[in-house]
């Protein structure tokens, strides 16, 4: 829900349903991990899409199907994997980088397939028609629309965005399973990246702004790592979590499962360009301020 406010226009019903579906996502994911169920990346989005489709039938234009389903499954976004794969390729770790990149594309397709199949399943169950109920199309183009009723653009106001960003940063820390002693540093790296992104957005393109934000996140993370004599990976992951191209890839993969082939063909290129922007920023920050090395028998470099 908080990530939705940060990145997309949203109505009150969008926020309420994203929170409810996000809670359902957490419950299903936890049960699936405990029961060791495979294919959660398909099954969980499919279940979320089914519930979201039912809500869209009754609320119609008051909600956006793409918004409430995609952001409810934020934990399955493949953007971080894509960004890390580009960093590893830039560092000449060809095997691990190639594997991560390929898996991020596969994860996007799985996610989009789950969303499309869940929505289509509800449409098939209603194939004979329910009197007085019209089945809307699976629309994700409304995600960028501000024409729907009571839509708020929090992400265009820096003051409101900071108010939303603080609790969102804490949620990201919990998702990454960070220690409480790491929370402050991770939040600081994220805030600096956000301010840089906002300042650069009015001058540069989105991808160039993302590269500058990643650079500042990397610099702050490496400075904190030197001060604490620790690795910078936790702060970097928290900072780039909302910069990565997760929603771009999932949106393109979802369009790939529909009749909009024109809008789906560029999703892979968009993912690579955004991931390259983030990885270039991190890579240059590592050149300017070389990452810390943990003092141990086996030295491991931070990103």
mmCIF file of C-alpha atoms in Angstrom:
data_model
loop_
_atom_site.group_PDB
_atom_site.id
_atom_site.type_symbol
_atom_site.label_atom_id
_atom_site.label_comp_id
_atom_site.label_asym_id
_atom_site.label_seq_id
_atom_site.Cartn_x
_atom_site.Cartn_y
_atom_site.Cartn_z
ATOM 1 C CA UNK A 1 0.000 0.000 0.000
ATOM 2 C CA UNK A 2 2.784 2.434 0.881
ATOM 3 C CA UNK A 3 4.759 1.502 -2.227
ATOM 4 C CA UNK A 4 1.627 2.210 -4.272
ATOM 5 C CA UNK A 5 1.435 5.752 -2.896
ATOM 6 C CA UNK A 6 5.114 6.249 -3.700
ATOM 7 C CA UNK A 7 4.962 5.178 -7.341
ATOM 8 C CA UNK A 8 1.439 5.434 -8.766
ATOM 9 C CA UNK A 9 -1.757 7.489 -8.586
ATOM 10 C CA UNK A 10 -4.235 5.712 -6.332
ATOM 11 C CA UNK A 11 -7.772 6.096 -5.061
ATOM 12 C CA UNK A 12 -8.959 5.345 -1.540
ATOM 13 C CA UNK A 13 -10.415 2.010 -2.682
ATOM 14 C CA UNK A 14 -7.093 1.172 -4.339
ATOM 15 C CA UNK A 15 -5.299 1.664 -1.026
ATOM 16 C CA UNK A 16 -7.828 -0.323 1.005
ATOM 17 C CA UNK A 17 -7.878 -3.281 -1.372
ATOM 18 C CA UNK A 18 -4.093 -3.236 -1.852
ATOM 19 C CA UNK A 19 -3.714 -3.485 1.928
ATOM 20 C CA UNK A 20 -6.214 -6.361 2.151
ATOM 21 C CA UNK A 21 -4.749 -8.242 -0.812
ATOM 22 C CA UNK A 22 -1.221 -7.591 0.452
ATOM 23 C CA UNK A 23 -2.183 -9.159 3.778
ATOM 24 C CA UNK A 24 -3.605 -12.134 1.880
ATOM 25 C CA UNK A 25 -0.343 -12.347 -0.063
ATOM 26 C CA UNK A 26 1.635 -12.479 3.172
ATOM 27 C CA UNK A 27 -0.571 -15.211 4.630
ATOM 28 C CA UNK A 28 -0.461 -17.341 1.476
ATOM 29 C CA UNK A 29 3.298 -16.901 1.099
ATOM 30 C CA UNK A 30 3.922 -17.856 4.726
ATOM 31 C CA UNK A 31 1.718 -20.945 4.489
ATOM 32 C CA UNK A 32 3.352 -21.906 1.193
ATOM 33 C CA UNK A 33 6.848 -21.645 2.661
ATOM 34 C CA UNK A 34 5.874 -23.664 5.729
ATOM 35 C CA UNK A 35 4.195 -26.359 3.620
ATOM 36 C CA UNK A 36 7.052 -26.155 1.067
ATOM 37 C CA UNK A 37 4.670 -25.576 -1.850
ATOM 38 C CA UNK A 38 6.359 -24.973 -5.195
ATOM 39 C CA UNK A 39 5.325 -22.413 -7.820
ATOM 40 C CA UNK A 40 4.267 -19.761 -5.288
ATOM 41 C CA UNK A 41 5.304 -17.125 -7.832
ATOM 42 C CA UNK A 42 2.389 -18.303 -9.987
ATOM 43 C CA UNK A 43 -0.157 -19.520 -7.432
ATOM 44 C CA UNK A 44 -0.110 -16.483 -5.122
ATOM 45 C CA UNK A 45 -0.545 -13.872 -7.918
ATOM 46 C CA UNK A 46 -3.285 -16.071 -9.399
ATOM 47 C CA UNK A 47 -5.198 -16.082 -6.101
ATOM 48 C CA UNK A 48 -4.675 -12.323 -5.689
ATOM 49 C CA UNK A 49 -5.883 -11.715 -9.260
ATOM 50 C CA UNK A 50 -9.039 -13.767 -8.669
ATOM 51 C CA UNK A 51 -9.986 -11.752 -5.597
ATOM 52 C CA UNK A 52 -9.026 -8.497 -7.313
ATOM 53 C CA UNK A 53 -11.163 -9.372 -10.339
ATOM 54 C CA UNK A 54 -14.189 -9.996 -8.136
ATOM 55 C CA UNK A 55 -13.640 -6.610 -6.470
ATOM 56 C CA UNK A 56 -13.357 -4.927 -9.879
ATOM 57 C CA UNK A 57 -16.693 -6.421 -10.946
ATOM 58 C CA UNK A 58 -18.539 -4.619 -8.164
ATOM 59 C CA UNK A 59 -16.467 -1.431 -7.735
ATOM 60 C CA UNK A 60 -15.767 -0.894 -11.479
ATOM 61 C CA UNK A 61 -13.961 2.428 -12.153
ATOM 62 C CA UNK A 62 -13.346 3.135 -8.485
ATOM 63 C CA UNK A 63 -10.405 0.714 -8.536
ATOM 64 C CA UNK A 64 -7.719 -0.316 -11.026
ATOM 65 C CA UNK A 65 -7.221 -4.050 -11.418
ATOM 66 C CA UNK A 66 -3.531 -3.721 -12.279
ATOM 67 C CA UNK A 67 -2.823 -1.430 -9.352
ATOM 68 C CA UNK A 68 -4.405 -3.492 -6.583
ATOM 69 C CA UNK A 69 -3.039 -6.835 -7.803
ATOM 70 C CA UNK A 70 0.519 -5.894 -8.727
ATOM 71 C CA UNK A 71 1.321 -3.797 -5.684
ATOM 72 C CA UNK A 72 -0.312 -6.349 -3.394
ATOM 73 C CA UNK A 73 2.339 -8.813 -4.650
ATOM 74 C CA UNK A 74 5.258 -6.412 -4.246
ATOM 75 C CA UNK A 75 7.354 -9.097 -2.517
ATOM 76 C CA UNK A 76 7.464 -11.086 -5.773
ATOM 77 C CA UNK A 77 8.775 -8.227 -7.940
ATOM 78 C CA UNK A 78 11.924 -9.330 -9.838
ATOM 79 C CA UNK A 79 13.554 -5.909 -9.976
ATOM 80 C CA UNK A 80 16.180 -6.442 -7.267
ATOM 81 C CA UNK A 81 17.322 -9.659 -8.942
ATOM 82 C CA UNK A 82 17.699 -7.834 -12.255
ATOM 83 C CA UNK A 83 19.684 -4.961 -10.715
ATOM 84 C CA UNK A 84 22.008 -7.348 -8.854
ATOM 85 C CA UNK A 85 22.554 -9.370 -12.021
ATOM 86 C CA UNK A 86 23.737 -6.247 -13.847
ATOM 87 C CA UNK A 87 26.098 -5.395 -10.966
ATOM 88 C CA UNK A 88 27.566 -8.905 -11.074
ATOM 89 C CA UNK A 89 28.009 -8.762 -14.848
ATOM 90 C CA UNK A 90 29.770 -5.406 -14.497
ATOM 91 C CA UNK A 91 32.036 -7.007 -11.872
ATOM 92 C CA UNK A 92 32.859 -9.849 -14.328
ATOM 93 C CA UNK A 93 30.939 -12.465 -12.349
ATOM 94 C CA UNK A 94 29.482 -13.781 -15.581
ATOM 95 C CA UNK A 95 27.981 -17.052 -14.366
ATOM 96 C CA UNK A 96 26.055 -15.757 -11.356
ATOM 97 C CA UNK A 97 25.073 -12.569 -13.206
ATOM 98 C CA UNK A 98 23.681 -14.467 -16.194
ATOM 99 C CA UNK A 99 21.740 -16.850 -13.957
ATOM 100 C CA UNK A 100 20.195 -14.000 -11.959
ATOM 101 C CA UNK A 101 19.243 -12.116 -15.118
ATOM 102 C CA UNK A 102 17.584 -15.131 -16.725
ATOM 103 C CA UNK A 103 15.724 -15.970 -13.508
ATOM 104 C CA UNK A 104 14.447 -12.392 -13.174
ATOM 105 C CA UNK A 105 12.845 -12.649 -16.628
ATOM 106 C CA UNK A 106 11.367 -16.037 -15.777
ATOM 107 C CA UNK A 107 10.001 -14.624 -12.541
ATOM 108 C CA UNK A 108 8.366 -11.727 -14.421
ATOM 109 C CA UNK A 109 6.678 -14.113 -16.842
ATOM 110 C CA UNK A 110 5.490 -16.344 -13.990
ATOM 111 C CA UNK A 111 4.058 -13.336 -12.177
ATOM 112 C CA UNK A 112 2.294 -12.020 -15.268
ATOM 113 C CA UNK A 113 0.997 -15.478 -16.118
ATOM 114 C CA UNK A 114 -0.463 -15.851 -12.623
ATOM 115 C CA UNK A 115 -2.231 -12.484 -12.808
ATOM 116 C CA UNK A 116 -3.633 -13.164 -16.274
ATOM 117 C CA UNK A 117 -4.804 -16.686 -15.440
ATOM 118 C CA UNK A 118 -6.479 -15.608 -12.201
ATOM 119 C CA UNK A 119 -8.439 -12.880 -13.977
ATOM 120 C CA UNK A 120 -9.358 -15.148 -16.878
ATOM 121 C CA UNK A 121 -10.502 -17.884 -14.511
ATOM 122 C CA UNK A 122 -13.033 -15.543 -12.909
ATOM 123 C CA UNK A 123 -14.165 -14.504 -16.383
ATOM 124 C CA UNK A 124 -14.601 -18.149 -17.363
ATOM 125 C CA UNK A 125 -16.633 -18.896 -14.221
ATOM 126 C CA UNK A 126 -18.894 -16.016 -15.208
ATOM 127 C CA UNK A 127 -19.081 -17.141 -18.860
ATOM 128 C CA UNK A 128 -22.808 -17.863 -18.582
ATOM 129 C CA UNK A 129 -23.317 -14.430 -17.094
ATOM 130 C CA UNK A 130 -24.707 -13.232 -13.795
ATOM 131 C CA UNK A 131 -27.859 -11.093 -14.190
ATOM 132 C CA UNK A 132 -27.047 -7.423 -13.771
ATOM 133 C CA UNK A 133 -23.275 -8.012 -13.495
ATOM 134 C CA UNK A 134 -20.981 -6.995 -16.344
ATOM 135 C CA UNK A 135 -17.499 -8.533 -16.450
ATOM 136 C CA UNK A 136 -14.927 -5.775 -17.092
ATOM 137 C CA UNK A 137 -11.799 -6.334 -19.161
ATOM 138 C CA UNK A 138 -8.461 -7.026 -17.493
ATOM 139 C CA UNK A 139 -7.236 -3.440 -17.523
ATOM 140 C CA UNK A 140 -3.785 -2.451 -16.323
ATOM 141 C CA UNK A 141 -3.487 0.704 -18.431
ATOM 142 C CA UNK A 142 -5.407 2.530 -15.702
ATOM 143 C CA UNK A 143 -2.322 2.284 -13.442
ATOM 144 C CA UNK A 144 -0.962 5.581 -14.779
ATOM 145 C CA UNK A 145 -4.315 7.287 -15.135
ATOM 146 C CA UNK A 146 -5.388 10.198 -12.945
ATOM 147 C CA UNK A 147 -8.866 10.366 -14.513
ATOM 148 C CA UNK A 148 -10.458 7.848 -12.159
ATOM 149 C CA UNK A 149 -12.599 9.184 -9.272
ATOM 150 C CA UNK A 150 -10.813 10.432 -6.149
ATOM 151 C CA UNK A 151 -7.301 9.578 -7.376
ATOM 152 C CA UNK A 152 -4.430 11.046 -5.331
ATOM 153 C CA UNK A 153 -0.969 11.883 -6.671
ATOM 154 C CA UNK A 154 1.092 11.635 -3.493
ATOM 155 C CA UNK A 155 4.253 10.771 -5.432
ATOM 156 C CA UNK A 156 4.282 14.271 -7.011
ATOM 157 C CA UNK A 157 4.539 16.067 -3.659
ATOM 158 C CA UNK A 158 7.851 15.689 -1.831
ATOM 159 C CA UNK A 159 6.417 16.529 1.594
ATOM 160 C CA UNK A 160 3.676 13.913 1.418
ATOM 161 C CA UNK A 161 6.096 11.457 -0.166
ATOM 162 C CA UNK A 162 8.484 11.732 2.782
ATOM 163 C CA UNK A 163 5.618 11.096 5.204
ATOM 164 C CA UNK A 164 4.776 7.917 3.294
ATOM 165 C CA UNK A 165 8.405 6.982 2.781
ATOM 166 C CA UNK A 166 9.353 6.696 6.457
ATOM 167 C CA UNK A 167 6.940 3.850 7.340
ATOM 168 C CA UNK A 168 7.621 2.263 3.934
ATOM 169 C CA UNK A 169 11.357 2.182 4.685
ATOM 170 C CA UNK A 170 10.627 0.389 7.958
ATOM 171 C CA UNK A 171 8.483 -2.153 6.098
ATOM 172 C CA UNK A 172 11.311 -2.785 3.618
ATOM 173 C CA UNK A 173 13.685 -3.372 6.521
ATOM 174 C CA UNK A 174 11.306 -5.984 7.890
ATOM 175 C CA UNK A 175 10.910 -7.650 4.471
ATOM 176 C CA UNK A 176 14.713 -7.847 4.154
ATOM 177 C CA UNK A 177 14.854 -9.333 7.675
ATOM 178 C CA UNK A 178 17.398 -6.779 8.842
ATOM 179 C CA UNK A 179 18.524 -6.414 12.434
ATOM 180 C CA UNK A 180 17.216 -3.438 14.375
ATOM 181 C CA UNK A 181 20.721 -2.019 14.590
ATOM 182 C CA UNK A 182 20.737 -1.815 10.769
ATOM 183 C CA UNK A 183 17.401 -0.039 10.400
ATOM 184 C CA UNK A 184 18.661 3.527 10.805
ATOM 185 C CA UNK A 185 21.455 3.155 8.265
ATOM 186 C CA UNK A 186 19.178 1.446 5.746
ATOM 187 C CA UNK A 187 16.544 4.161 6.126
ATOM 188 C CA UNK A 188 19.179 6.895 5.746
ATOM 189 C CA UNK A 189 20.444 5.424 2.475
ATOM 190 C CA UNK A 190 16.887 5.213 1.171
ATOM 191 C CA UNK A 191 16.041 8.817 2.112
ATOM 192 C CA UNK A 192 19.165 10.170 0.423
ATOM 193 C CA UNK A 193 18.308 8.194 -2.706
ATOM 194 C CA UNK A 194 14.744 9.537 -2.677
ATOM 195 C CA UNK A 195 15.871 13.165 -2.354
ATOM 196 C CA UNK A 196 18.381 12.689 -5.170
ATOM 197 C CA UNK A 197 15.739 11.123 -7.396
ATOM 198 C CA UNK A 198 13.316 13.985 -6.775
ATOM 199 C CA UNK A 199 15.981 16.617 -7.436
ATOM 200 C CA UNK A 200 17.213 14.934 -10.623
ATOM 201 C CA UNK A 201 13.774 14.113 -12.063
ATOM 202 C CA UNK A 202 13.186 17.715 -13.084
ATOM 203 C CA UNK A 203 16.452 17.834 -15.041
ATOM 204 C CA UNK A 204 17.258 14.355 -16.360
ATOM 205 C CA UNK A 205 15.295 11.403 -17.728
ATOM 206 C CA UNK A 206 13.889 8.706 -15.435
ATOM 207 C CA UNK A 207 16.741 6.293 -16.114
ATOM 208 C CA UNK A 208 19.446 8.924 -15.592
ATOM 209 C CA UNK A 209 17.737 10.030 -12.375
ATOM 210 C CA UNK A 210 17.640 6.414 -11.172
ATOM 211 C CA UNK A 211 21.382 6.107 -11.897
ATOM 212 C CA UNK A 212 22.158 9.236 -9.856
ATOM 213 C CA UNK A 213 19.950 8.009 -7.006
ATOM 214 C CA UNK A 214 21.713 4.625 -7.039
ATOM 215 C CA UNK A 215 25.079 6.414 -6.970
ATOM 216 C CA UNK A 216 24.162 8.421 -3.863
ATOM 217 C CA UNK A 217 22.725 5.297 -2.204
ATOM 218 C CA UNK A 218 25.965 3.447 -2.875
ATOM 219 C CA UNK A 219 28.075 6.315 -1.524
ATOM 220 C CA UNK A 220 26.052 6.599 1.682
ATOM 221 C CA UNK A 221 26.110 2.817 2.135
ATOM 222 C CA UNK A 222 29.909 2.628 1.678
ATOM 223 C CA UNK A 223 30.509 5.543 4.066
ATOM 224 C CA UNK A 224 28.404 3.834 6.730
ATOM 225 C CA UNK A 225 30.202 0.549 6.060
ATOM 226 C CA UNK A 226 33.577 2.200 6.629
ATOM 227 C CA UNK A 227 32.352 3.888 9.797
ATOM 228 C CA UNK A 228 30.909 0.654 11.244
ATOM 229 C CA UNK A 229 33.580 -1.630 9.743
ATOM 230 C CA UNK A 230 30.863 -3.740 8.153
ATOM 231 C CA UNK A 231 29.480 -4.647 4.731
ATOM 232 C CA UNK A 232 27.295 -2.226 2.763
ATOM 233 C CA UNK A 233 24.993 -4.767 1.145
ATOM 234 C CA UNK A 234 22.066 -4.298 3.578
ATOM 235 C CA UNK A 235 21.937 -0.525 3.083
ATOM 236 C CA UNK A 236 22.264 -0.880 -0.696
ATOM 237 C CA UNK A 237 19.446 -3.418 -0.957
ATOM 238 C CA UNK A 238 17.141 -1.240 1.146
ATOM 239 C CA UNK A 239 17.969 1.811 -0.959
ATOM 240 C CA UNK A 240 17.512 0.301 -4.421
ATOM 241 C CA UNK A 241 14.429 -1.719 -3.474
ATOM 242 C CA UNK A 242 12.043 0.948 -4.790
ATOM 243 C CA UNK A 243 14.317 1.970 -7.709
ATOM 244 C CA UNK A 244 14.442 -1.414 -9.402
ATOM 245 C CA UNK A 245 12.332 -2.272 -12.501
ATOM 246 C CA UNK A 246 10.044 -4.796 -10.829
ATOM 247 C CA UNK A 247 6.688 -3.240 -11.704
ATOM 248 C CA UNK A 248 7.877 -2.506 -15.255
ATOM 249 C CA UNK A 249 8.681 -6.143 -15.932
ATOM 250 C CA UNK A 250 5.540 -7.497 -14.320
ATOM 251 C CA UNK A 251 3.345 -5.026 -16.201
ATOM 252 C CA UNK A 252 4.908 -6.038 -19.503
ATOM 253 C CA UNK A 253 4.583 -9.723 -18.706
ATOM 254 C CA UNK A 254 0.919 -9.243 -17.818
ATOM 255 C CA UNK A 255 0.318 -7.485 -21.131
ATOM 256 C CA UNK A 256 2.076 -10.389 -22.829
ATOM 257 C CA UNK A 257 -0.707 -12.681 -21.601
ATOM 258 C CA UNK A 258 -3.391 -10.402 -23.077
ATOM 259 C CA UNK A 259 -4.147 -9.226 -26.600
ATOM 260 C CA UNK A 260 -1.982 -6.107 -26.213
ATOM 261 C CA UNK A 261 1.153 -7.510 -27.828
ATOM 262 C CA UNK A 262 2.385 -4.078 -28.883
ATOM 263 C CA UNK A 263 2.578 -2.881 -25.298
ATOM 264 C CA UNK A 264 4.212 -6.081 -24.083
ATOM 265 C CA UNK A 265 7.129 -6.386 -26.492
ATOM 266 C CA UNK A 266 9.258 -3.673 -24.899
ATOM 267 C CA UNK A 267 9.045 -4.875 -21.291
ATOM 268 C CA UNK A 268 12.341 -6.781 -21.425
ATOM 269 C CA UNK A 269 14.199 -3.796 -22.863
ATOM 270 C CA UNK A 270 12.665 -1.459 -20.275
ATOM 271 C CA UNK A 271 13.737 -3.794 -17.473
ATOM 272 C CA UNK A 272 17.301 -4.006 -18.775
ATOM 273 C CA UNK A 273 17.632 -0.236 -19.238
ATOM 274 C CA UNK A 274 16.372 0.534 -15.725
ATOM 275 C CA UNK A 275 18.519 -2.220 -14.191
ATOM 276 C CA UNK A 276 21.576 -0.948 -16.072
ATOM 277 C CA UNK A 277 20.929 2.571 -14.777
ATOM 278 C CA UNK A 278 20.805 1.350 -11.178
ATOM 279 C CA UNK A 279 23.830 -0.943 -11.598
ATOM 280 C CA UNK A 280 25.928 1.832 -13.214
ATOM 281 C CA UNK A 281 25.214 4.108 -10.276
ATOM 282 C CA UNK A 282 26.205 1.417 -7.779
ATOM 283 C CA UNK A 283 29.286 0.449 -9.782
ATOM 284 C CA UNK A 284 30.575 4.035 -10.008
ATOM 285 C CA UNK A 285 30.003 4.548 -6.279
ATOM 286 C CA UNK A 286 32.130 1.455 -5.674
ATOM 287 C CA UNK A 287 34.915 2.951 -7.811
ATOM 288 C CA UNK A 288 34.803 6.310 -6.030
ATOM 289 C CA UNK A 289 34.696 4.796 -2.539
ATOM 290 C CA UNK A 290 35.946 1.236 -2.607
ATOM 291 C CA UNK A 291 33.739 -1.218 -0.653
ATOM 292 C CA UNK A 292 34.785 -2.474 2.749
ATOM 293 C CA UNK A 293 36.259 -5.950 3.182
ATOM 294 C CA UNK A 294 35.248 -7.898 6.248
ATOM 295 C CA UNK A 295 38.279 -9.050 8.230
ATOM 296 C CA UNK A 296 38.044 -12.815 8.188
ATOM 297 C CA UNK A 297 39.826 -15.821 6.774
ATOM 298 C CA UNK A 298 37.636 -15.695 3.691
ATOM 299 C CA UNK A 299 37.216 -12.128 2.508
ATOM 300 C CA UNK A 300 33.900 -11.218 0.962
ATOM 301 C CA UNK A 301 33.495 -7.904 -0.851
ATOM 302 C CA UNK A 302 30.327 -5.950 -0.453
ATOM 303 C CA UNK A 303 28.636 -4.625 -3.580
#
